[in-house]
CSV table of C-alpha atoms in Angstrom, one decimal:
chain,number,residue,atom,x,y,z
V,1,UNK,CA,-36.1,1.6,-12.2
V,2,UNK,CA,-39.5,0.4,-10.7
V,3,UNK,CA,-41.5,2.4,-13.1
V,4,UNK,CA,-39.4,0.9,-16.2
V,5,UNK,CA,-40.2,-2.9,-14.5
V,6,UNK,CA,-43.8,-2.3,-14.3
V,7,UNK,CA,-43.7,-0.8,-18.2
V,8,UNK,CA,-42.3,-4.0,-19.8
V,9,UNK,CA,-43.0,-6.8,-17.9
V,10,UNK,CA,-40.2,-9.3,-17.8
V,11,UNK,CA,-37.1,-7.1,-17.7
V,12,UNK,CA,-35.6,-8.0,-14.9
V,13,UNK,CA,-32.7,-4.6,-14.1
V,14,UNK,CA,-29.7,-5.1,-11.3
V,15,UNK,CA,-26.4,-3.7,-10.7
V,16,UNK,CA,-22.4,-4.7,-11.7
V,17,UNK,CA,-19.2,-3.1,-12.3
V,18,UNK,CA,-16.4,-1.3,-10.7
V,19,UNK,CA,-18.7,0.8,-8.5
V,20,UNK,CA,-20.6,-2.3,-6.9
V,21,UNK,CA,-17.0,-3.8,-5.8
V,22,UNK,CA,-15.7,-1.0,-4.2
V,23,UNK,CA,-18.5,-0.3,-2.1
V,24,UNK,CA,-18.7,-3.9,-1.3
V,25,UNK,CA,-14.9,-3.6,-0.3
V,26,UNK,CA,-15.2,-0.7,1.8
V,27,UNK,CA,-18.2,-2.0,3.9
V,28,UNK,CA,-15.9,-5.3,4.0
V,29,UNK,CA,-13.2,-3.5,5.9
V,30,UNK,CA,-15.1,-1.3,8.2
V,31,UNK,CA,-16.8,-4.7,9.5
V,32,UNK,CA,-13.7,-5.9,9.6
V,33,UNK,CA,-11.9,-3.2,12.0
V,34,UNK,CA,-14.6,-3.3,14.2
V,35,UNK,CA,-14.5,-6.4,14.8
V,36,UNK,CA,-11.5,-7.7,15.4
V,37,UNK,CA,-11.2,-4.6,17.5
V,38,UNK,CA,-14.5,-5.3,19.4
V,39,UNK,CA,-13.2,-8.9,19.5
V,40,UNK,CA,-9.6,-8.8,20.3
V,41,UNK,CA,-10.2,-6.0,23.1
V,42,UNK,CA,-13.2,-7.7,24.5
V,43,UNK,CA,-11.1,-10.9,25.0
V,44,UNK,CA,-8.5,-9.4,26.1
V,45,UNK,CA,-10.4,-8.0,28.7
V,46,UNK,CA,-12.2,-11.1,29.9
V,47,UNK,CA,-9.0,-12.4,30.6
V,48,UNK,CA,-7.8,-9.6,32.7
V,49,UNK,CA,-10.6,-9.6,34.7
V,50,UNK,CA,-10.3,-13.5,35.3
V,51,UNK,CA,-6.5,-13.4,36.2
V,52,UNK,CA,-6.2,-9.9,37.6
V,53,UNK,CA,-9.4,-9.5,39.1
V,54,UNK,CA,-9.2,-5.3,39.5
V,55,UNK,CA,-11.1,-3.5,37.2
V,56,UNK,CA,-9.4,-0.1,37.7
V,57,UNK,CA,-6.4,-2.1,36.3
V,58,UNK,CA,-8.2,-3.1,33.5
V,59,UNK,CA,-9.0,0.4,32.6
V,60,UNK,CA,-5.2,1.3,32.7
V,61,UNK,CA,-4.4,-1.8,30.9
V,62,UNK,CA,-6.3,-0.7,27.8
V,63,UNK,CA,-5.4,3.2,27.8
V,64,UNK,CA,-1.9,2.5,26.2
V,65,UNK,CA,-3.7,-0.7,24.0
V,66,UNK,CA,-6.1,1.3,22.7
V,67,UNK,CA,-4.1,5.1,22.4
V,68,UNK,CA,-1.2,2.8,20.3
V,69,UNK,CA,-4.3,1.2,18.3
V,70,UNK,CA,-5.7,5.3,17.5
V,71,UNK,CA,-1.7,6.6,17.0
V,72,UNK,CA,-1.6,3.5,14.3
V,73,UNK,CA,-4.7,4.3,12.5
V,74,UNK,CA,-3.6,8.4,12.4
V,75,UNK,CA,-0.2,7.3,11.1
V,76,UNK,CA,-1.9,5.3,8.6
V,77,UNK,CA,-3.9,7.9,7.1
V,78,UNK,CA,-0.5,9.1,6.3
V,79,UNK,CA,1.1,6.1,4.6
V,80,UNK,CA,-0.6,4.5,3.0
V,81,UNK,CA,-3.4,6.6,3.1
V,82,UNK,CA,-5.9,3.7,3.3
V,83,UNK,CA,-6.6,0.1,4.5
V,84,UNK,CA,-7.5,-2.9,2.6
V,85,UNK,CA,-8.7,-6.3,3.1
V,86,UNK,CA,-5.1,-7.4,4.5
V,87,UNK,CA,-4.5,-4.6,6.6
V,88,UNK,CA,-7.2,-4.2,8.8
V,89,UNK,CA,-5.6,-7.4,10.6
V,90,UNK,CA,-2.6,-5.0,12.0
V,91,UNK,CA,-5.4,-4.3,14.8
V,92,UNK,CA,-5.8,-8.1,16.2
V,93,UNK,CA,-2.0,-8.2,15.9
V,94,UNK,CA,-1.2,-4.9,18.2
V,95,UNK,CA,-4.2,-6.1,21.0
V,96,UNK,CA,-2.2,-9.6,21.1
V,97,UNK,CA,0.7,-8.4,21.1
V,98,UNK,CA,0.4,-5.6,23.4
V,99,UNK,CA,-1.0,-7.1,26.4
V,100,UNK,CA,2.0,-9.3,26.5
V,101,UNK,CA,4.3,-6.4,27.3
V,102,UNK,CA,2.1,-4.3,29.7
V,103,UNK,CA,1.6,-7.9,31.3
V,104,UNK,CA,4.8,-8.7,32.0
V,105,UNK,CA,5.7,-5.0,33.1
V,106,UNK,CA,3.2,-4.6,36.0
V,107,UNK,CA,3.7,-8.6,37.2
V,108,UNK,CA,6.9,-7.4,37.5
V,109,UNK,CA,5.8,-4.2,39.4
V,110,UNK,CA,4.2,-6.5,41.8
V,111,UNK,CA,7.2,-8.4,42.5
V,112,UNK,CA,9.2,-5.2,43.0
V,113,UNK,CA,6.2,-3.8,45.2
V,114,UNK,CA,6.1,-4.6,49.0
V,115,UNK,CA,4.2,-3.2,51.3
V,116,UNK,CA,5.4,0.4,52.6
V,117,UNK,CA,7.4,0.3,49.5
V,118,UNK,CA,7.4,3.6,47.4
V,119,UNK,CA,5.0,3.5,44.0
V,120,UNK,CA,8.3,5.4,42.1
V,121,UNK,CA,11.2,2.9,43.4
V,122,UNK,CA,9.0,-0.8,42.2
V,123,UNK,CA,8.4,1.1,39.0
V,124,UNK,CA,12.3,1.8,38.4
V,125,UNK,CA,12.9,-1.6,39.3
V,126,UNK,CA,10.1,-2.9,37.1
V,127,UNK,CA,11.6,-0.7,34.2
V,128,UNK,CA,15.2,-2.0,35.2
V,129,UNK,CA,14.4,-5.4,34.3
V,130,UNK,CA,11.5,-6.5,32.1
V,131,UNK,CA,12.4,-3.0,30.2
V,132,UNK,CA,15.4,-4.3,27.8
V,133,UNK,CA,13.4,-7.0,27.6
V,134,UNK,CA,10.2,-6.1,26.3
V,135,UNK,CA,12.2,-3.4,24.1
V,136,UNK,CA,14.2,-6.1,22.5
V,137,UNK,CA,11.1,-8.4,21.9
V,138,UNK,CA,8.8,-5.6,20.6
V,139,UNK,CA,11.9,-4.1,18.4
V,140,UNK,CA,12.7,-7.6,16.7
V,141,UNK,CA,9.3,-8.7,15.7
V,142,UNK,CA,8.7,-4.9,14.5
V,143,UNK,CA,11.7,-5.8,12.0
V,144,UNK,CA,10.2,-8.8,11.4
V,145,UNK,CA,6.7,-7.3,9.9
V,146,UNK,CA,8.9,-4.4,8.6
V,147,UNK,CA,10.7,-7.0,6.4
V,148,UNK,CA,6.9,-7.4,4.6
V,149,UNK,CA,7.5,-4.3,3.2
V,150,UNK,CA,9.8,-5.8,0.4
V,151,UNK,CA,7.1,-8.3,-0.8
V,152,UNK,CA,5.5,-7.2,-4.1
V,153,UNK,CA,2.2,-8.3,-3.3
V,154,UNK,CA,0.4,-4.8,-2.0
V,155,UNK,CA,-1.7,-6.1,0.8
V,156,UNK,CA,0.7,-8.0,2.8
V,157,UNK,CA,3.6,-5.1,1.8
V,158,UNK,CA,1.5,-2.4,3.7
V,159,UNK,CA,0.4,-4.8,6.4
V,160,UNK,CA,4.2,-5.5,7.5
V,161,UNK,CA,4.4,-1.3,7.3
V,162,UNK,CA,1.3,-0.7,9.2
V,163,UNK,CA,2.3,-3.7,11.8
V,164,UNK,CA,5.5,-2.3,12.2
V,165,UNK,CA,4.6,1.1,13.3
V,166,UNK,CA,2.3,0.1,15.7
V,167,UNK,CA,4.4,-2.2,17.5
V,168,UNK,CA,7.0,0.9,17.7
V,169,UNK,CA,3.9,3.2,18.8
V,170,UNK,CA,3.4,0.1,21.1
V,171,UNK,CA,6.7,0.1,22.7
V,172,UNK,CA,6.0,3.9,23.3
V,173,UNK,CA,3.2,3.3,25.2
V,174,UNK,CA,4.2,0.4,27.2
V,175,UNK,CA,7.9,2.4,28.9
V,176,UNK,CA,6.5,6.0,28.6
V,177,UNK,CA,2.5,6.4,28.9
V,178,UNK,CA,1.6,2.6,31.5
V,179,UNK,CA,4.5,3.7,33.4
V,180,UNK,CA,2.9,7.0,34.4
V,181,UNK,CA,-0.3,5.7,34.8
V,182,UNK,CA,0.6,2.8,37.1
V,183,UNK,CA,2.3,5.8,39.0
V,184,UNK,CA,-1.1,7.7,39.8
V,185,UNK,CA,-1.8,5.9,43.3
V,186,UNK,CA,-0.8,6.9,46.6
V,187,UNK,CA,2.9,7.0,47.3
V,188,UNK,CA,3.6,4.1,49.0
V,189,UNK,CA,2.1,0.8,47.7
V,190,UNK,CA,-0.6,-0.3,49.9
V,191,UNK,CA,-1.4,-3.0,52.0
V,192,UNK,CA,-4.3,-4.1,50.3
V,193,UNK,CA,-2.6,-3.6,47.0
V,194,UNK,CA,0.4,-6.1,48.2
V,195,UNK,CA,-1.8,-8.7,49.1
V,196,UNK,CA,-3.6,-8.6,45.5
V,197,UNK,CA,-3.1,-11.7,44.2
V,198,UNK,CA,-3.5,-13.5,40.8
V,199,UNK,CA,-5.5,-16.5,39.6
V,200,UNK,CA,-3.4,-18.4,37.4
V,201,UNK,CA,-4.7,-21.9,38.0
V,202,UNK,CA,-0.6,-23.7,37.4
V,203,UNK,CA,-1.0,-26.5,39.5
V,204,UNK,CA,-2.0,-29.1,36.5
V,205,UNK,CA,1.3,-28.1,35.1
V,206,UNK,CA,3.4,-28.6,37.7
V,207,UNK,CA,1.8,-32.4,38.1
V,208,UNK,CA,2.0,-32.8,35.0
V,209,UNK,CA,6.1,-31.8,35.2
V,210,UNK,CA,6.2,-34.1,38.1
V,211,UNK,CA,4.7,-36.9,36.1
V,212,UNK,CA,6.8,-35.8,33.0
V,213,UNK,CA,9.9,-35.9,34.9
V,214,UNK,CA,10.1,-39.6,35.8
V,215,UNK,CA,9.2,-40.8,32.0
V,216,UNK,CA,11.5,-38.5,30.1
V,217,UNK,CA,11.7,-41.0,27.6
V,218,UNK,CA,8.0,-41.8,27.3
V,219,UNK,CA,7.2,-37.7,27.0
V,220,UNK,CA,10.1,-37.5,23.9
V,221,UNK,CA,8.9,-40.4,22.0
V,222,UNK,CA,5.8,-38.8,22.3
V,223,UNK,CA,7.1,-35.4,20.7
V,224,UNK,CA,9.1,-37.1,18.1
V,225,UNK,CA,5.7,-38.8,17.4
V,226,UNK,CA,3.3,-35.9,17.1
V,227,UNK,CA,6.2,-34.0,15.1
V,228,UNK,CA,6.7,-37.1,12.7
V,229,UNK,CA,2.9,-37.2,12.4
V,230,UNK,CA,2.8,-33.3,11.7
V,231,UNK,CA,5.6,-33.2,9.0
V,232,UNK,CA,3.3,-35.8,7.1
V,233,UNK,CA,0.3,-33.9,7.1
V,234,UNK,CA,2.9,-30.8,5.8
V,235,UNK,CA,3.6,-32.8,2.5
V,236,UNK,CA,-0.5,-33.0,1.6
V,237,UNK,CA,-1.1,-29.0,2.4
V,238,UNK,CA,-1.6,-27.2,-0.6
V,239,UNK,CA,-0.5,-23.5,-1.7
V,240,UNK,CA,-3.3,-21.4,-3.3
V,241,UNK,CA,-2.4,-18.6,-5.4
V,242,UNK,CA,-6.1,-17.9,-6.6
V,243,UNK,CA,-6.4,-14.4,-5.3
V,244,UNK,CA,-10.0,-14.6,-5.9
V,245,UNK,CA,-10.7,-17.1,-2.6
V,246,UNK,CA,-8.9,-14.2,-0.2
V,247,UNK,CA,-11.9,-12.2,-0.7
V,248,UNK,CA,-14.8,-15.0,0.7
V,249,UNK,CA,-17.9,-14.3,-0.3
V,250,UNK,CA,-18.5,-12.2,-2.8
V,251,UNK,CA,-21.9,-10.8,-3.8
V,252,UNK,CA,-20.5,-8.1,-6.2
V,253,UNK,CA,-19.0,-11.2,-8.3
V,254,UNK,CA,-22.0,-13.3,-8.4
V,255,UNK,CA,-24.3,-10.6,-9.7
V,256,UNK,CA,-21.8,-9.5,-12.1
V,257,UNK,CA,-22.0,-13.2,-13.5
V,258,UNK,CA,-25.9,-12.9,-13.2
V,259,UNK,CA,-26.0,-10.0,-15.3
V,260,UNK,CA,-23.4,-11.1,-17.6
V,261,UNK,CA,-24.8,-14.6,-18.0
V,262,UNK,CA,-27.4,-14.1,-21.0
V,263,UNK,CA,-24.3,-13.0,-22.5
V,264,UNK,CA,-22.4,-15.8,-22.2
V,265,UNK,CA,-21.0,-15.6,-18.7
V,266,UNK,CA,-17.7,-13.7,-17.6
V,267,UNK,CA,-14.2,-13.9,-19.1
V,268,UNK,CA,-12.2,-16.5,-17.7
């Protein structure tokens, strides 16, 4: 190429076509999975360590987010074989999702734990209640992604696939695998371990329920306001079928129009 520039000064030689897209698309998604991976976890984890304040539970937090995550990704080497622009959001989805569940199990561990009481009997109680629970929720907005799967447009068809599975890989991990690991301590739950508290800063909203709770009427006019004001702004948002636009920016198109442009530009 450089030795075909430098003989006939004033061609100018770049690249287009099929090829040029796909490897455009494929460095797309791999930026992509990393970071809302890198993204969602390290949130995720920033939070923890602000609320929870334990970094051993932090690590225990993330084994079954992160396993569920890998199980997904196997699965979906499977069917469909591949991710695409769409997909790669299934991992954002399982990291929010998924802390919610292993959340609410070990808060509930902590209620059910006292001190001198046995590691085994808070977890059966923990299991006892937030278990249907967190089944139930996990299970119904599984079916809800699954129900993507019917749509004919490819992308959002695999992602409802995809999302599906790893909520269900998700479910596995949050009753089987945190379980056992929130078991590995010493038998009886600690002193120390009792006393562990939270920092979950609620007291603004429970002033602000105080306040709200003398001026009912005030707080509902309010509502009906902002959701009057929000169906307006409804009837001016626009639907945008240009498929084009889901894919940003786009090098791979522009120098296809460069290249193409002497010729009179691409086909509409």
């Amino acid at each position: 190429e450089g030795k075909v520039v430098a003989a006939h000064p004033g061609v100018a030689i770049d690249h287009a076509g099929g090829y040029l897209f796909a490897v455009q698309d494929e460095a797309r998604i791999r930026h992509d999975i990393t970071w809302t991976i890198a993204i969602s976890g390290g949130a995720i984890l920033l939070l923890f360590a602000l609320v929870l304040r334990r970094v051993g539970l932090l690590l225990i937090l993330m084994v079954p987010l992160g396993l569920s995550t890998l199980w997904t990704l196997g699965m979906a080497t499977i069917y469909p074989g591949h991710l695409n622009i769409v997909t790669v959001a299934f991992a954002a989805i399982l990291l929010g999702m998924g802390d919610d569940s292993l959340t609410h199990l070990y808060l509930r561990f902590r209620e059910e734990g006292r001190e001198g009481t046995t590691r085994a009997e808070a977890l059966r109680g923990a299991l006892a209640s937030t278990g249907p629970s967190i089944m139930v929720a996990t299970l119904t907005s599984g079916l809800a992604f699954a129900a993507l799967s019917f749509v004919r447009f490819r992308g959002l068809s695999e992602l409802g696939i995809i999302a599906a599975i790893g909520l269900l890989n998700l479910l596995i991990s949050c009753l089987f695998l945190f379980p056992a690991l929130l078991s590995a301590g010493p038998e009886r739950i600690s002193a120390r371990e009792a006393r562990a508290s939270l920092v979950v800063p609620m007291g603004l909203f429970i002033r602000f329920h105080r306040w709200a709770r003398r001026r009912r009427a005030l707080v509902m006019t309010m509502t009906g306001a902002l959701a009057i004001g929000a169906a307006l702004a409804c009837t001016r948002l626009e639907f945008s079928s240009d498929l084009k636009a889901l894919r940003g920016d786009d090098p791979a198109q522009e120098r296809m129009q460069r290249v193409l442009a002497p010729f009179g530009g691409m086909p509409d």
